[in-house]
Amino acid sequence: MNIAVAETLSLDSVEYDPIAHLNLLFSHPSTVSSVARISSTIQRHKDDLSQSIAALETAQTYGPDSSLERMQLAQAELASLFQRIESVRSRALQTERDITTMTADIKRLDGTKRNLTHSMTALKRLQMLTTAYEQLRGQARTRQYRECAGLLQAVLQLMRHFNSYRSIEQIAVLSRNVSDIQRELLEQVCEDFEIAFAKGEVAASRGVLVEACLVMDALGDHAKTRLVTWYVNTELREYRQVFRGNDEAGSLDNIGRRYAWFKRMLKTHEEEHAAIFPPHWRVSETLAMAFCDGTREDFKGILEKSMRRLDGTKLDVNLLLSCLQETMDFEQGLERRFASEPRASIDTLSSADDRIQNFNGSISVAFEPYLSLWVESQDRALAAMIPKYKTQPLIPSDDEFSPQAVIPSAIELFHFYKLTLSQCAKLSTGERLLDLSKTLAKYLDEYAQQVLVTFLQRGGPQGAPLQDIILVLNTADFWHTNTNQLEESIKKRIDPDMASKVDLSSQSDAFMGVASAAVMSLVAKVELDCEGAWREMRNTNWSRMESVSDHSSYVGELLRHVNGKAQEILPLVVKPQYARAFCDNLVEHLAVAYINNVVQCRPVCEVGAEQMLLDKYVLTKSFENLLSYHNSNNTPPTTATSTTTTTSSSTTTAPSSSAPSTPHHPPPAGFVKRVNQFMTRIDPLLKTLQVRPSPPEGLVQAYLIHIGDRSETNFRKILELKGVRKPDHAHLLELFAIHREGASASGAIQLVERSPLLTPLMAGPSLSSASAAAAAVAGLAGGGGAGVGGNSAAAAAAMASAGLPGRFDAAALGEKLFNAARDGVERMGTTAAAAPGLGGGGVGGGGGVPGEKATINENLKNIGKFFRRDLGGLGSRFGKRDITPTGG
């Protein structure tokens, strides 16, 4: 049955599957016996298929409609097609030859006609040329120049058609005749002009001369140039004879006579001669330029001769400037006159050409090499102004002080610079303007060093008056801004190839250094006023204090002086960035003074250290509100809110009379952060002093945790500050060495070699603040002493060892500058030697190296650069960061 079913499956199916077919045939083991029968059936079917295929192939090959027969038929048809194509091509070629034969006569006739027409045209032109030439000769003999001009243009135009026929003798002869008549006309016209001008018959011969110019125009540019050159030389002959042959008339004193002569001559030309020449020749402009060229060469010789006088007298600068100014006025007059001349016609090519003459600088360029004398005169004028500015009052007697005011001498100097720069830019935009910029830069340095710094150094131990400091600050800021603008103005006016050589950045930095010095002078005034409060702190017995209170008595006194001075100073500081700088530096200096006074208060017991820590917190909270005094809308009352905190089971309340009122605007977050950074420097020292020496391990561990250095010397300082008895030092030092090595081995505490807080304290012999200030100012004054990154750290250490806060003295201005720069570097966590531009020599470049000298001016420049960086030396970079209503 399976076999019957299997047979129903068509072997011819496209989707035939032999596997499925076999599975169907042998679906049961019992069907295996039919394998032979199925195999024979499949074989028979295969044989039938093979026979059928063979029969179909034979029929296809040898049948009447076989493929071979069709291919042979196609080949025969292709051969027939190619024969027909070749026959068509042959007939086409034959047809073309027949047509060419038929049209050959027509082509010959066309060529003959074209040659005949060309010959007739050439003969006609030759006839016209011959006729025009004969007429031109006749008109030339009778000086009928108007007709000559027209005929000459026709002859030259016709002659161009025969340039290719010059190999023919008759044409060559005619060409030579035309050239001869051109030369004859040129010489004849020039002769007519010479005779008319020599005999003074210009007016009578004007008509002939006007027509003669038409002939010269027809002759071409060379003829026109010859005639104009002759006319210019004729007109200027008298000028050259008078002013070149006579030393007196040709001197610089008589420069006005030259220009007056030319103006008279130009007026005569325009009234009597200008109408002779065609307007597009621009004879007036050519005449003016020839005068300028000759005058320029005359001036070069005169100036060179003046510089080589045997009697040694120099050229008068005022005379030089007067001549130059008169020359420039003359040039500008010519430029305006000829730039506004109307063109003859907008339709002609000549009128469309732009004017190529430029009179600006045509004569005055001769003066430029000698403008250095003028620059030297400006140098002498500025040199005389600086000493006068040093003695002038900062506020005129008839004026009142204003917080926005600038020293009058700065305004006067600014106007002098503006006028001088404008004048020089008119005279020269090249090397002389660059020389002037260097002179201006030199006296900007002098003004910063000898005037502004001198004002800051007045007043003796009390320092300069507050109003003077504010005026110096405003003036330094005024010049810092205007110096940058001055540089840009010079770069716009000077020649582009010299713009890169103009650089006033060092002068701008110098004024920024003066501004920083003024800010430090304001800080010093507050420090000086706080000396009584610090004295009260030092007089307190901190070694026998038994309990802590809200705050010590000196805190209220200190805050009263600080807030009082801040309330007096900050409303006078106009710009927020300087107010912020003042507050930043004031807080930092007070923090340093607090540490120095802690050293002077030794020995300090544990309770005393805790009280100092509470006092520090009260000071910090009050200092955070210092900037509120700068806000004009905030006038702090005499009473203030209280601030309470809990530390070591003690309650502290800020003194009610010490802090400003809560401001309408909260203090800037940046300023609050900076205050806390300054004041928290004190914490490690006070927290270590709070620990009792017994058990000794506790004190050692506290030192390693809070101070965190490996210095045995610094540990001794802590013992001395705590008042530990000398006999107990050995045991504590032994424990310190053991715990130090243990902490290093375990890596639990990262120890530095020397603490930056303790290392400067109590170092070396006692030194008064005056001595420290003298040492610092010696470096600033250029004696090769302390500088930022140099020996200023040693000076600060000497002051700290003396235990006294820095007190302002006029001679100690350098100290203030150096401390500002030094502390800014410390904020960055870098050593002074690593600060770019400040290492080694520091400010002034002294660096303590023998033989190296620096001026205070160079120090000011470098300090100005320092404070322009965002190191926080004066708070934030002036005018660049934390600009809020209170400068935060």
PDB file of C-alpha atoms in Angstrom, residues 30-274:
ATOM      1  CA  SER A  30       8.271  -5.048   7.098  1.00  0.00           C
ATOM      2  CA  THR A  31       8.662  -2.964   3.917  1.00  0.00           C
ATOM      3  CA  VAL A  32      12.397  -3.617   3.694  1.00  0.00           C
ATOM      4  CA  SER A  33      11.759  -6.698   1.631  1.00  0.00           C
ATOM      5  CA  SER A  34      10.452  -4.512  -1.214  1.00  0.00           C
ATOM      6  CA  VAL A  35      13.739  -2.695  -1.702  1.00  0.00           C
ATOM      7  CA  ALA A  36      14.714  -4.702  -4.786  1.00  0.00           C
ATOM      8  CA  ARG A  37      11.386  -4.168  -6.485  1.00  0.00           C
ATOM      9  CA  ILE A  38      11.431  -0.418  -5.786  1.00  0.00           C
ATOM     10  CA  SER A  39      15.000  -0.142  -7.034  1.00  0.00           C
ATOM     11  CA  SER A  40      14.157  -1.854 -10.313  1.00  0.00           C
ATOM     12  CA  THR A  41      11.126   0.403 -10.760  1.00  0.00           C
ATOM     13  CA  ILE A  42      13.225   3.514 -10.261  1.00  0.00           C
ATOM     14  CA  GLN A  43      15.848   2.213 -12.696  1.00  0.00           C
ATOM     15  CA  ARG A  44      13.208   1.625 -15.358  1.00  0.00           C
ATOM     16  CA  HIS A  45      11.867   5.112 -14.861  1.00  0.00           C
ATOM     17  CA  LYS A  46      15.375   6.492 -15.196  1.00  0.00           C
ATOM     18  CA  ASP A  47      15.960   4.623 -18.421  1.00  0.00           C
ATOM     19  CA  ASP A  48      12.691   5.915 -19.830  1.00  0.00           C
ATOM     20  CA  LEU A  49      13.691   9.438 -19.039  1.00  0.00           C
ATOM     21  CA  SER A  50      17.112   8.992 -20.671  1.00  0.00           C
ATOM     22  CA  GLN A  51      15.525   7.700 -23.856  1.00  0.00           C
ATOM     23  CA  SER A  52      13.048  10.548 -23.944  1.00  0.00           C
ATOM     24  CA  ILE A  53      15.848  13.107 -23.533  1.00  0.00           C
ATOM     25  CA  ALA A  54      17.910  11.575 -26.287  1.00  0.00           C
ATOM     26  CA  ALA A  55      14.949  11.586 -28.665  1.00  0.00           C
ATOM     27  CA  LEU A  56      14.253  15.270 -27.950  1.00  0.00           C
ATOM     28  CA  GLU A  57      17.915  16.200 -28.523  1.00  0.00           C
ATOM     29  CA  THR A  58      17.957  14.425 -31.899  1.00  0.00           C
ATOM     30  CA  ALA A  59      14.786  16.105 -32.980  1.00  0.00           C
ATOM     31  CA  GLN A  60      16.110  19.522 -31.950  1.00  0.00           C
ATOM     32  CA  THR A  61      19.412  19.033 -33.765  1.00  0.00           C
ATOM     33  CA  TYR A  62      18.289  17.630 -37.072  1.00  0.00           C
ATOM     34  CA  GLY A  63      14.719  18.902 -37.302  1.00  0.00           C
ATOM     35  CA  PRO A  64      13.534  21.410 -39.938  1.00  0.00           C
ATOM     36  CA  ASP A  65      13.461  24.239 -37.349  1.00  0.00           C
ATOM     37  CA  SER A  66      16.753  23.474 -35.614  1.00  0.00           C
ATOM     38  CA  SER A  67      18.997  26.059 -33.842  1.00  0.00           C
ATOM     39  CA  LEU A  68      21.920  25.436 -36.203  1.00  0.00           C
ATOM     40  CA  GLU A  69      19.800  26.269 -39.170  1.00  0.00           C
ATOM     41  CA  ARG A  70      18.579  29.489 -37.564  1.00  0.00           C
ATOM     42  CA  MET A  71      22.186  30.594 -36.764  1.00  0.00           C
ATOM     43  CA  GLN A  72      23.301  30.023 -40.352  1.00  0.00           C
ATOM     44  CA  LEU A  73      20.319  32.041 -41.625  1.00  0.00           C
ATOM     45  CA  ALA A  74      21.168  34.933 -39.294  1.00  0.00           C
ATOM     46  CA  GLN A  75      24.813  35.023 -40.495  1.00  0.00           C
ATOM     47  CA  ALA A  76      23.668  35.189 -44.114  1.00  0.00           C
ATOM     48  CA  GLU A  77      21.348  38.106 -43.338  1.00  0.00           C
ATOM     49  CA  LEU A  78      24.153  40.024 -41.555  1.00  0.00           C
ATOM     50  CA  ALA A  79      26.478  39.644 -44.552  1.00  0.00           C
ATOM     51  CA  SER A  80      23.747  41.003 -46.824  1.00  0.00           C
ATOM     52  CA  LEU A  81      23.210  43.987 -44.485  1.00  0.00           C
ATOM     53  CA  PHE A  82      26.929  44.895 -44.506  1.00  0.00           C
ATOM     54  CA  GLN A  83      26.952  44.835 -48.302  1.00  0.00           C
ATOM     55  CA  ARG A  84      24.041  47.259 -48.450  1.00  0.00           C
ATOM     56  CA  ILE A  85      25.754  49.635 -45.937  1.00  0.00           C
ATOM     57  CA  GLU A  86      28.942  49.692 -47.989  1.00  0.00           C
ATOM     58  CA  SER A  87      26.928  50.440 -51.105  1.00  0.00           C
ATOM     59  CA  VAL A  88      25.234  53.412 -49.402  1.00  0.00           C
ATOM     60  CA  ARG A  89      28.616  54.802 -48.214  1.00  0.00           C
ATOM     61  CA  SER A  90      30.100  54.551 -51.696  1.00  0.00           C
ATOM     62  CA  ARG A  91      27.174  56.384 -53.212  1.00  0.00           C
ATOM     63  CA  ALA A  92      27.465  59.140 -50.506  1.00  0.00           C
ATOM     64  CA  LEU A  93      31.142  59.716 -51.319  1.00  0.00           C
ATOM     65  CA  GLN A  94      30.397  59.892 -54.986  1.00  0.00           C
ATOM     66  CA  THR A  95      27.624  62.397 -54.346  1.00  0.00           C
ATOM     67  CA  GLU A  96      29.996  64.572 -52.285  1.00  0.00           C
ATOM     68  CA  ARG A  97      32.578  64.561 -55.074  1.00  0.00           C
ATOM     69  CA  ASP A  98      29.924  65.549 -57.585  1.00  0.00           C
ATOM     70  CA  ILE A  99      28.733  68.443 -55.426  1.00  0.00           C
ATOM     71  CA  THR A 100      32.313  69.682 -54.857  1.00  0.00           C
ATOM     72  CA  THR A 101      32.902  69.643 -58.593  1.00  0.00           C
ATOM     73  CA  MET A 102      29.714  71.593 -59.190  1.00  0.00           C
ATOM     74  CA  THR A 103      30.492  74.295 -56.501  1.00  0.00           C
ATOM     75  CA  ALA A 104      34.220  74.765 -57.207  1.00  0.00           C
ATOM     76  CA  ASP A 105      33.571  77.647 -59.558  1.00  0.00           C
ATOM     77  CA  ILE A 106      31.297  79.309 -57.024  1.00  0.00           C
ATOM     78  CA  LYS A 107      34.039  79.135 -54.318  1.00  0.00           C
ATOM     79  CA  ARG A 108      36.560  80.634 -56.682  1.00  0.00           C
ATOM     80  CA  LEU A 109      34.168  83.455 -57.391  1.00  0.00           C
ATOM     81  CA  ASP A 110      33.655  84.054 -53.607  1.00  0.00           C
ATOM     82  CA  GLY A 111      37.419  84.203 -53.001  1.00  0.00           C
ATOM     83  CA  THR A 112      37.891  86.534 -55.928  1.00  0.00           C
ATOM     84  CA  LYS A 113      35.141  88.812 -54.628  1.00  0.00           C
ATOM     85  CA  ARG A 114      36.658  88.849 -51.075  1.00  0.00           C
ATOM     86  CA  ASN A 115      40.136  89.656 -52.372  1.00  0.00           C
ATOM     87  CA  LEU A 116      38.778  92.327 -54.638  1.00  0.00           C
ATOM     88  CA  THR A 117      36.842  93.934 -51.777  1.00  0.00           C
ATOM     89  CA  HIS A 118      39.918  93.848 -49.509  1.00  0.00           C
ATOM     90  CA  SER A 119      42.071  95.359 -52.269  1.00  0.00           C
ATOM     91  CA  MET A 120      39.547  98.110 -52.924  1.00  0.00           C
ATOM     92  CA  THR A 121      39.367  98.883 -49.175  1.00  0.00           C
ATOM     93  CA  ALA A 122      43.168  98.990 -48.910  1.00  0.00           C
ATOM     94  CA  LEU A 123      43.418 101.244 -51.989  1.00  0.00           C
ATOM     95  CA  LYS A 124      40.737 103.499 -50.574  1.00  0.00           C
ATOM     96  CA  ARG A 125      42.533 103.718 -47.232  1.00  0.00           C
ATOM     97  CA  LEU A 126      45.812 104.332 -49.000  1.00  0.00           C
ATOM     98  CA  GLN A 127      44.217 107.112 -50.974  1.00  0.00           C
ATOM     99  CA  MET A 128      42.759 108.574 -47.764  1.00  0.00           C
ATOM    100  CA  LEU A 129      46.097 108.247 -46.021  1.00  0.00           C
ATOM    101  CA  THR A 130      47.963 109.947 -48.846  1.00  0.00           C
ATOM    102  CA  THR A 131      45.430 112.726 -49.045  1.00  0.00           C
ATOM    103  CA  ALA A 132      45.356 113.240 -45.252  1.00  0.00           C
ATOM    104  CA  TYR A 133      49.154 113.249 -45.158  1.00  0.00           C
ATOM    105  CA  GLU A 134      49.402 115.922 -47.825  1.00  0.00           C
ATOM    106  CA  GLN A 135      46.767 117.999 -46.092  1.00  0.00           C
ATOM    107  CA  LEU A 136      48.546 117.512 -42.737  1.00  0.00           C
ATOM    108  CA  ARG A 137      51.814 118.808 -44.195  1.00  0.00           C
ATOM    109  CA  GLY A 138      50.083 121.847 -45.571  1.00  0.00           C
ATOM    110  CA  GLN A 139      48.188 122.581 -42.341  1.00  0.00           C
ATOM    111  CA  ALA A 140      51.347 122.121 -40.273  1.00  0.00           C
ATOM    112  CA  ARG A 141      53.226 124.715 -42.343  1.00  0.00           C
ATOM    113  CA  THR A 142      50.435 127.240 -41.755  1.00  0.00           C
ATOM    114  CA  ARG A 143      50.137 126.276 -38.027  1.00  0.00           C
ATOM    115  CA  GLN A 144      46.485 125.444 -38.252  1.00  0.00           C
ATOM    116  CA  TYR A 145      46.783 123.156 -35.238  1.00  0.00           C
ATOM    117  CA  ARG A 146      43.106 122.379 -34.708  1.00  0.00           C
ATOM    118  CA  GLU A 147      42.841 120.876 -38.219  1.00  0.00           C
ATOM    119  CA  CYS A 148      46.263 119.274 -37.722  1.00  0.00           C
ATOM    120  CA  ALA A 149      45.030 117.473 -34.622  1.00  0.00           C
ATOM    121  CA  GLY A 150      42.099 115.924 -36.459  1.00  0.00           C
ATOM    122  CA  LEU A 151      44.181 115.013 -39.512  1.00  0.00           C
ATOM    123  CA  LEU A 152      46.982 113.624 -37.357  1.00  0.00           C
ATOM    124  CA  GLN A 153      44.578 111.307 -35.547  1.00  0.00           C
ATOM    125  CA  ALA A 154      43.190 110.124 -38.916  1.00  0.00           C
ATOM    126  CA  VAL A 155      46.673 109.575 -40.381  1.00  0.00           C
ATOM    127  CA  LEU A 156      47.836 107.590 -37.326  1.00  0.00           C
ATOM    128  CA  GLN A 157      44.678 105.490 -37.338  1.00  0.00           C
ATOM    129  CA  LEU A 158      44.967 104.757 -41.105  1.00  0.00           C
ATOM    130  CA  MET A 159      48.664 104.046 -40.799  1.00  0.00           C
ATOM    131  CA  ARG A 160      47.968 101.270 -38.305  1.00  0.00           C
ATOM    132  CA  HIS A 161      46.151  99.356 -41.091  1.00  0.00           C
ATOM    133  CA  PHE A 162      49.338  99.277 -43.182  1.00  0.00           C
ATOM    134  CA  ASN A 163      51.710  98.027 -40.489  1.00  0.00           C
ATOM    135  CA  SER A 164      51.662  94.576 -42.084  1.00  0.00           C
ATOM    136  CA  TYR A 165      52.573  96.048 -45.526  1.00  0.00           C
ATOM    137  CA  ARG A 166      55.808  97.763 -44.535  1.00  0.00           C
ATOM    138  CA  SER A 167      57.778  95.314 -46.607  1.00  0.00           C
ATOM    139  CA  ILE A 168      56.419  97.178 -49.654  1.00  0.00           C
ATOM    140  CA  GLU A 169      58.786 100.044 -50.467  1.00  0.00           C
ATOM    141  CA  GLN A 170      56.078 102.657 -51.150  1.00  0.00           C
ATOM    142  CA  ILE A 171      54.336 101.859 -47.835  1.00  0.00           C
ATOM    143  CA  ALA A 172      57.664 101.980 -45.957  1.00  0.00           C
ATOM    144  CA  VAL A 173      58.426 105.418 -47.440  1.00  0.00           C
ATOM    145  CA  LEU A 174      54.987 106.670 -46.480  1.00  0.00           C
ATOM    146  CA  SER A 175      55.455 105.342 -42.917  1.00  0.00           C
ATOM    147  CA  ARG A 176      58.754 107.206 -42.594  1.00  0.00           C
ATOM    148  CA  ASN A 177      57.141 110.390 -43.882  1.00  0.00           C
ATOM    149  CA  VAL A 178      54.398 110.091 -41.265  1.00  0.00           C
ATOM    150  CA  SER A 179      57.015 109.663 -38.509  1.00  0.00           C
ATOM    151  CA  ASP A 180      58.861 112.707 -39.788  1.00  0.00           C
ATOM    152  CA  ILE A 181      55.748 114.861 -39.734  1.00  0.00           C
ATOM    153  CA  GLN A 182      55.099 113.740 -36.147  1.00  0.00           C
ATOM    154  CA  ARG A 183      58.583 114.857 -35.076  1.00  0.00           C
ATOM    155  CA  GLU A 184      58.226 118.113 -36.983  1.00  0.00           C
ATOM    156  CA  LEU A 185      54.908 118.850 -35.305  1.00  0.00           C
ATOM    157  CA  LEU A 186      56.336 118.056 -31.862  1.00  0.00           C
ATOM    158  CA  GLU A 187      59.309 120.336 -32.325  1.00  0.00           C
ATOM    159  CA  GLN A 188      57.168 123.021 -33.908  1.00  0.00           C
ATOM    160  CA  VAL A 189      54.667 123.069 -31.023  1.00  0.00           C
ATOM    161  CA  CYS A 190      57.443 123.135 -28.399  1.00  0.00           C
ATOM    162  CA  GLU A 191      59.081 125.998 -30.291  1.00  0.00           C
ATOM    163  CA  ASP A 192      55.827 127.931 -30.376  1.00  0.00           C
ATOM    164  CA  PHE A 193      55.434 127.509 -26.582  1.00  0.00           C
ATOM    165  CA  GLU A 194      59.018 128.579 -25.919  1.00  0.00           C
ATOM    166  CA  ILE A 195      58.731 131.665 -28.088  1.00  0.00           C
ATOM    167  CA  ALA A 196      55.393 132.688 -26.604  1.00  0.00           C
ATOM    168  CA  PHE A 197      56.646 132.355 -22.999  1.00  0.00           C
ATOM    169  CA  ALA A 198      60.016 133.919 -23.751  1.00  0.00           C
ATOM    170  CA  LYS A 199      58.490 136.985 -25.389  1.00  0.00           C
ATOM    171  CA  GLY A 200      55.625 137.255 -22.933  1.00  0.00           C
ATOM    172  CA  GLU A 201      53.060 136.781 -25.683  1.00  0.00           C
ATOM    173  CA  VAL A 202      51.101 134.037 -23.988  1.00  0.00           C
ATOM    174  CA  ALA A 203      47.861 135.973 -23.917  1.00  0.00           C
ATOM    175  CA  ALA A 204      48.148 136.921 -27.594  1.00  0.00           C
ATOM    176  CA  SER A 205      49.031 133.391 -28.645  1.00  0.00           C
ATOM    177  CA  ARG A 206      46.563 131.626 -26.308  1.00  0.00           C
ATOM    178  CA  GLY A 207      44.339 130.405 -29.151  1.00  0.00           C
ATOM    179  CA  VAL A 208      47.256 128.899 -31.066  1.00  0.00           C
ATOM    180  CA  LEU A 209      48.660 127.309 -27.921  1.00  0.00           C
ATOM    181  CA  VAL A 210      45.329 125.767 -26.961  1.00  0.00           C
ATOM    182  CA  GLU A 211      45.061 124.196 -30.440  1.00  0.00           C
ATOM    183  CA  ALA A 212      48.708 123.115 -30.219  1.00  0.00           C
ATOM    184  CA  CYS A 213      47.871 121.142 -27.045  1.00  0.00           C
ATOM    185  CA  LEU A 214      45.318 119.223 -29.114  1.00  0.00           C
ATOM    186  CA  VAL A 215      48.145 118.215 -31.451  1.00  0.00           C
ATOM    187  CA  MET A 216      50.295 117.117 -28.481  1.00  0.00           C
ATOM    188  CA  ASP A 217      47.362 115.085 -27.184  1.00  0.00           C
ATOM    189  CA  ALA A 218      47.123 113.380 -30.585  1.00  0.00           C
ATOM    190  CA  LEU A 219      50.868 112.700 -30.633  1.00  0.00           C
ATOM    191  CA  GLY A 220      50.566 110.632 -27.428  1.00  0.00           C
ATOM    192  CA  ASP A 221      51.717 110.588 -23.815  1.00  0.00           C
ATOM    193  CA  HIS A 222      55.395 111.113 -24.567  1.00  0.00           C
ATOM    194  CA  ALA A 223      54.667 114.415 -26.307  1.00  0.00           C
ATOM    195  CA  LYS A 224      52.310 115.555 -23.564  1.00  0.00           C
ATOM    196  CA  THR A 225      54.861 114.649 -20.875  1.00  0.00           C
ATOM    197  CA  ARG A 226      57.617 116.578 -22.669  1.00  0.00           C
ATOM    198  CA  LEU A 227      55.512 119.724 -22.942  1.00  0.00           C
ATOM    199  CA  VAL A 228      54.272 119.568 -19.329  1.00  0.00           C
ATOM    200  CA  THR A 229      57.795 118.933 -18.017  1.00  0.00           C
ATOM    201  CA  TRP A 230      59.094 121.947 -19.955  1.00  0.00           C
ATOM    202  CA  TYR A 231      56.283 124.109 -18.608  1.00  0.00           C
ATOM    203  CA  VAL A 232      56.856 122.995 -14.982  1.00  0.00           C
ATOM    204  CA  ASN A 233      60.599 123.645 -15.207  1.00  0.00           C
ATOM    205  CA  THR A 234      59.935 127.042 -16.757  1.00  0.00           C
ATOM    206  CA  GLU A 235      57.537 128.043 -14.001  1.00  0.00           C
ATOM    207  CA  LEU A 236      59.781 126.794 -11.165  1.00  0.00           C
ATOM    208  CA  ARG A 237      63.046 128.184 -12.578  1.00  0.00           C
ATOM    209  CA  GLU A 238      62.716 131.407 -10.619  1.00  0.00           C
ATOM    210  CA  TYR A 239      61.882 129.478  -7.404  1.00  0.00           C
ATOM    211  CA  ARG A 240      64.990 127.360  -7.704  1.00  0.00           C
ATOM    212  CA  GLN A 241      67.205 130.342  -8.430  1.00  0.00           C
ATOM    213  CA  VAL A 242      65.908 132.330  -5.468  1.00  0.00           C
ATOM    214  CA  PHE A 243      65.680 129.690  -2.767  1.00  0.00           C
ATOM    215  CA  ARG A 244      68.546 127.403  -3.736  1.00  0.00           C
ATOM    216  CA  GLY A 245      71.107 130.012  -4.601  1.00  0.00           C
ATOM    217  CA  ASN A 246      70.557 132.107  -1.470  1.00  0.00           C
ATOM    218  CA  ASP A 247      71.273 130.618   1.961  1.00  0.00           C
ATOM    219  CA  GLU A 248      69.234 133.260   3.736  1.00  0.00           C
ATOM    220  CA  ALA A 249      66.155 132.903   1.522  1.00  0.00           C
ATOM    221  CA  GLY A 250      66.424 129.123   1.598  1.00  0.00           C
ATOM    222  CA  SER A 251      66.787 128.808   5.373  1.00  0.00           C
ATOM    223  CA  LEU A 252      64.119 127.317   7.610  1.00  0.00           C
ATOM    224  CA  ASP A 253      63.317 130.767   8.961  1.00  0.00           C
ATOM    225  CA  ASN A 254      61.961 131.719   5.536  1.00  0.00           C
ATOM    226  CA  ILE A 255      59.953 128.563   4.915  1.00  0.00           C
ATOM    227  CA  GLY A 256      56.789 130.639   4.784  1.00  0.00           C
ATOM    228  CA  ARG A 257      58.212 132.625   1.858  1.00  0.00           C
ATOM    229  CA  ARG A 258      58.542 129.405  -0.156  1.00  0.00           C
ATOM    230  CA  TYR A 259      54.902 128.513   0.269  1.00  0.00           C
ATOM    231  CA  ALA A 260      53.764 132.103  -0.308  1.00  0.00           C
ATOM    232  CA  TRP A 261      55.772 132.209  -3.566  1.00  0.00           C
ATOM    233  CA  PHE A 262      54.191 128.984  -4.773  1.00  0.00           C
ATOM    234  CA  LYS A 263      50.685 130.155  -3.939  1.00  0.00           C
ATOM    235  CA  ARG A 264      51.282 133.344  -5.974  1.00  0.00           C
ATOM    236  CA  MET A 265      52.725 131.339  -8.835  1.00  0.00           C
ATOM    237  CA  LEU A 266      49.824 128.856  -8.732  1.00  0.00           C
ATOM    238  CA  LYS A 267      47.342 131.723  -8.781  1.00  0.00           C
ATOM    239  CA  THR A 268      49.109 133.201 -11.851  1.00  0.00           C
ATOM    240  CA  HIS A 269      49.071 129.800 -13.519  1.00  0.00           C
ATOM    241  CA  GLU A 270      45.359 129.347 -12.979  1.00  0.00           C
ATOM    242  CA  GLU A 271      44.515 132.843 -14.145  1.00  0.00           C
ATOM    243  CA  GLU A 272      46.782 133.009 -17.220  1.00  0.00           C
ATOM    244  CA  HIS A 273      47.991 129.541 -18.199  1.00  0.00           C
ATOM    245  CA  ALA A 274      45.600 126.875 -16.893  1.00  0.00           C
TER     246      ALA A 274
END
